[in-house]
mmCIF file of C-alpha atoms in Angstrom:
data_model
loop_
_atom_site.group_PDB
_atom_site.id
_atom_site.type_symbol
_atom_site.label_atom_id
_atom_site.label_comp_id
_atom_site.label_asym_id
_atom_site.label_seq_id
_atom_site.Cartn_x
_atom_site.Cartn_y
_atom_site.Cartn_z
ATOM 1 C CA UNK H 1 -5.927 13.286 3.699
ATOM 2 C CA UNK H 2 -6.905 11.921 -0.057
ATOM 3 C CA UNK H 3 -5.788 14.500 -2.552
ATOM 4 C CA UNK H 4 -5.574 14.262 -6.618
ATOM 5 C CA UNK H 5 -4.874 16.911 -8.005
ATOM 6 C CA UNK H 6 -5.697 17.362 -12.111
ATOM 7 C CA UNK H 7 -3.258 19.499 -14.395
ATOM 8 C CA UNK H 8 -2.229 20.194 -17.989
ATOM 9 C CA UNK H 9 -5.449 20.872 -19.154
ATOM 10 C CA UNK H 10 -6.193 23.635 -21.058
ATOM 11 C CA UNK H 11 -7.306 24.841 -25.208
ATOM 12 C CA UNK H 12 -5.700 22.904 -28.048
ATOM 13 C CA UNK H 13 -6.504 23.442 -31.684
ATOM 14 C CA UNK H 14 -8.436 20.008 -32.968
ATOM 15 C CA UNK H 15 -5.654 17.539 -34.363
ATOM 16 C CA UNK H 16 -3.201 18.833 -31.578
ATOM 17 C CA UNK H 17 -1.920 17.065 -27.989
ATOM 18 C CA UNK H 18 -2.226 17.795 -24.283
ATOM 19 C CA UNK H 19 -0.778 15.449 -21.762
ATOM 20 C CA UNK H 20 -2.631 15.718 -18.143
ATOM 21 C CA UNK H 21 -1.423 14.754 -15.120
ATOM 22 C CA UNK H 22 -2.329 13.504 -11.693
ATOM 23 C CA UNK H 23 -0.809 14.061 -8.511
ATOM 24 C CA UNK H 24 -1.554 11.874 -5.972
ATOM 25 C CA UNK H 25 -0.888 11.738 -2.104
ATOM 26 C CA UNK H 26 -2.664 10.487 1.450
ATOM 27 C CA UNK H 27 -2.955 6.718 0.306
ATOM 28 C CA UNK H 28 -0.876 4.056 -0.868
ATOM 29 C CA UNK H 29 -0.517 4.988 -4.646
ATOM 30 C CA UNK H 30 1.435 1.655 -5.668
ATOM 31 C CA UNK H 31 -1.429 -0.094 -4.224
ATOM 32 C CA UNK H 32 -4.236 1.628 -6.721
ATOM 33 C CA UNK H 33 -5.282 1.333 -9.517
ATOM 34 C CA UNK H 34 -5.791 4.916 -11.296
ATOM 35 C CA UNK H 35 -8.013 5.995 -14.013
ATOM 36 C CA UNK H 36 -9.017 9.245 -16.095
ATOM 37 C CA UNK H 37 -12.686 9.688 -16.469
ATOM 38 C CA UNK H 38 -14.446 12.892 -18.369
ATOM 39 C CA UNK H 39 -17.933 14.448 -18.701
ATOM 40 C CA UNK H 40 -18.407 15.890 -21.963
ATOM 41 C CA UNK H 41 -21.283 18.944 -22.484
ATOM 42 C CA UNK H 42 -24.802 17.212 -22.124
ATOM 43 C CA UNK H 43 -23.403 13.948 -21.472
ATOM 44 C CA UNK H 44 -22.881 11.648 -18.494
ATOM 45 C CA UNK H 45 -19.323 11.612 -16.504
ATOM 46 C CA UNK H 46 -17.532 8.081 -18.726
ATOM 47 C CA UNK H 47 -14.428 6.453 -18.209
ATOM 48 C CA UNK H 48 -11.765 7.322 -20.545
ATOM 49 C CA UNK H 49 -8.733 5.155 -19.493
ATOM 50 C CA UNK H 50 -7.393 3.224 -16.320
ATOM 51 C CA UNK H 51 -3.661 1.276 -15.692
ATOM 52 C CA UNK H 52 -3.192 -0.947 -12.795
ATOM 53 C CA UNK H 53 -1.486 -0.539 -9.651
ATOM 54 C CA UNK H 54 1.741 -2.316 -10.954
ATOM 55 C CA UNK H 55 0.991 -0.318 -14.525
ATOM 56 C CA UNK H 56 1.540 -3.222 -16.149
ATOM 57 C CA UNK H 57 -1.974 -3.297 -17.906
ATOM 58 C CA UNK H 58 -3.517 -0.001 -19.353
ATOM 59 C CA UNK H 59 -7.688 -0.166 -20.761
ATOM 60 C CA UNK H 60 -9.730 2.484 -22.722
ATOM 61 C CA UNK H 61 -13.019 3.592 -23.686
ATOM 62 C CA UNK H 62 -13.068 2.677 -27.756
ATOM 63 C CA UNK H 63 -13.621 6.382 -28.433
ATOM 64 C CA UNK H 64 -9.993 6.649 -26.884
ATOM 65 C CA UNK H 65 -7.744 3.526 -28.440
ATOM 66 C CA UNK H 66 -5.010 4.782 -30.380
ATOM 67 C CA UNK H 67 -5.300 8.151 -29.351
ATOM 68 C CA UNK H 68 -5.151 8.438 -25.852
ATOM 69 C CA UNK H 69 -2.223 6.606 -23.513
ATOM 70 C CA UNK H 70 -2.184 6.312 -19.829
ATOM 71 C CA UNK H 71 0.548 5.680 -17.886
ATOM 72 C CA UNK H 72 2.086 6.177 -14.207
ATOM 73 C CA UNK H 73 5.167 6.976 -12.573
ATOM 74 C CA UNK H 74 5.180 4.812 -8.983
ATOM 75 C CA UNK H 75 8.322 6.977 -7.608
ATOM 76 C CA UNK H 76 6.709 10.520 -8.234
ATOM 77 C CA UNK H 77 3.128 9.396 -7.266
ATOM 78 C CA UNK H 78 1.281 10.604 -10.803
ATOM 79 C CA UNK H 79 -0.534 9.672 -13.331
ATOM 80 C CA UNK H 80 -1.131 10.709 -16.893
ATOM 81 C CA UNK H 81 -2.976 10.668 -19.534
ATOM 82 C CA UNK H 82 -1.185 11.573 -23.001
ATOM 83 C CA UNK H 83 -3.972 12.355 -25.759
ATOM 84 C CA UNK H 84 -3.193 12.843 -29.457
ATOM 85 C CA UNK H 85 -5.419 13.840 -32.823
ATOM 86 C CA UNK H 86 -7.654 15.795 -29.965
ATOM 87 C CA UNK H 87 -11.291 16.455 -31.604
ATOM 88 C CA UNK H 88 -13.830 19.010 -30.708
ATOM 89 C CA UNK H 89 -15.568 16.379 -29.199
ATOM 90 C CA UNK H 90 -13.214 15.421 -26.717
ATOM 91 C CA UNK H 91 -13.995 18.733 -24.960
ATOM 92 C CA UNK H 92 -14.874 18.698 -21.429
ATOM 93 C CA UNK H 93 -14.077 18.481 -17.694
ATOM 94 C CA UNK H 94 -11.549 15.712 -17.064
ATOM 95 C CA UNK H 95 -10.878 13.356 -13.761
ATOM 96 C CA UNK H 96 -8.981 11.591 -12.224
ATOM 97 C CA UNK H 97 -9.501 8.528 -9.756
ATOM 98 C CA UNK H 98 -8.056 6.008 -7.914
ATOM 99 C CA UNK H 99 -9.444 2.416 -6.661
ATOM 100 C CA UNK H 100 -7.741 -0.754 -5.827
ATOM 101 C CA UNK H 101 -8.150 -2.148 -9.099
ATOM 102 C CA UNK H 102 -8.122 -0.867 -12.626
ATOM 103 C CA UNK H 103 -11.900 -0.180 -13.377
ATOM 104 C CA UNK H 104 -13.596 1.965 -16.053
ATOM 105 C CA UNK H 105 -16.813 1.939 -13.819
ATOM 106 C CA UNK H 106 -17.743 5.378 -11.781
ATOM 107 C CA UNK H 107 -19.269 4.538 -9.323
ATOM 108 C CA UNK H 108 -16.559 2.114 -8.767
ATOM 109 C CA UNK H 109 -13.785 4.770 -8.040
ATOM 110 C CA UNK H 110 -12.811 5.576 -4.375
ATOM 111 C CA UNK H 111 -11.277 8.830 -4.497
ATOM 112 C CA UNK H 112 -11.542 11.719 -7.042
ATOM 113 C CA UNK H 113 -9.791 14.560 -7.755
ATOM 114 C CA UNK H 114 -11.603 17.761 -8.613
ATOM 115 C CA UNK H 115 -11.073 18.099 -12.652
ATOM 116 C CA UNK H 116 -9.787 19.991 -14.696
ATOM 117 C CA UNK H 117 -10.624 21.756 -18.108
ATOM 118 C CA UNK H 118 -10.008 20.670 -21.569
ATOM 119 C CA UNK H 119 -10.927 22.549 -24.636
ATOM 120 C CA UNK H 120 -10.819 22.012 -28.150
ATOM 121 C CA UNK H 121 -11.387 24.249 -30.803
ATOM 122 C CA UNK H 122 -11.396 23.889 -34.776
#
């Protein structure tokens, strides 16, 4: 059974840092590819970040170079996604995903965990 599970979210003051992760289990997690996606309030579910399977090659969204930084640990099965300088507008409901290749593309992703909350204040 496919399971990511989402956590580290939670409220942050704008300018300040979470770091989510991404526990992963019932597939071959050195073999995928794993990415963060979020859905912000009236707006459509985007990709945010993805690494590769080896995580030898991370890509963002524009809205998160320089701020955000994804990154995977192969022995404990997780992934993360480290975001700085956080902005009221980075609020919403963030994902995870996994597909065989690193892809910024939803409808893309194989398996998805269920999300988890981020909220930023000013």
């Amino acid at each position: 059974q496919v399971e990511l599970v989402e956590s580290g979210g939670g409220r942050v003051q704008a300018g300040g840092s979470l770091k989510l992760s991404c526990a992963a289990s019932g597939f071959p997690f050195t073999d995928y590819g794993m990415a963060w996606f979020r859905q912000t309030p009236g707006k459509k579910r985007e990709g945010v970040a993805c690494i590769t399977f080896t995580g030898n090659g991370q890509y963002y969204a524009d809205f998160a170079k320089g701020r955000f930084t994804i990154s995977r640990n192969q022995f404990e099965k997780e992934a993360y996604l480290q975001m700085e300088k956080l902005k009221v507008d980075d609020t919403g409901t963030y994902y995870c995903a996994a597909r065989s290749w690193c892809s910024l593309e939803e409808a893309e992703m194989e398996f998805w965990g269920q999300g988890i909350q981020v909220n930023v204040f000013s």
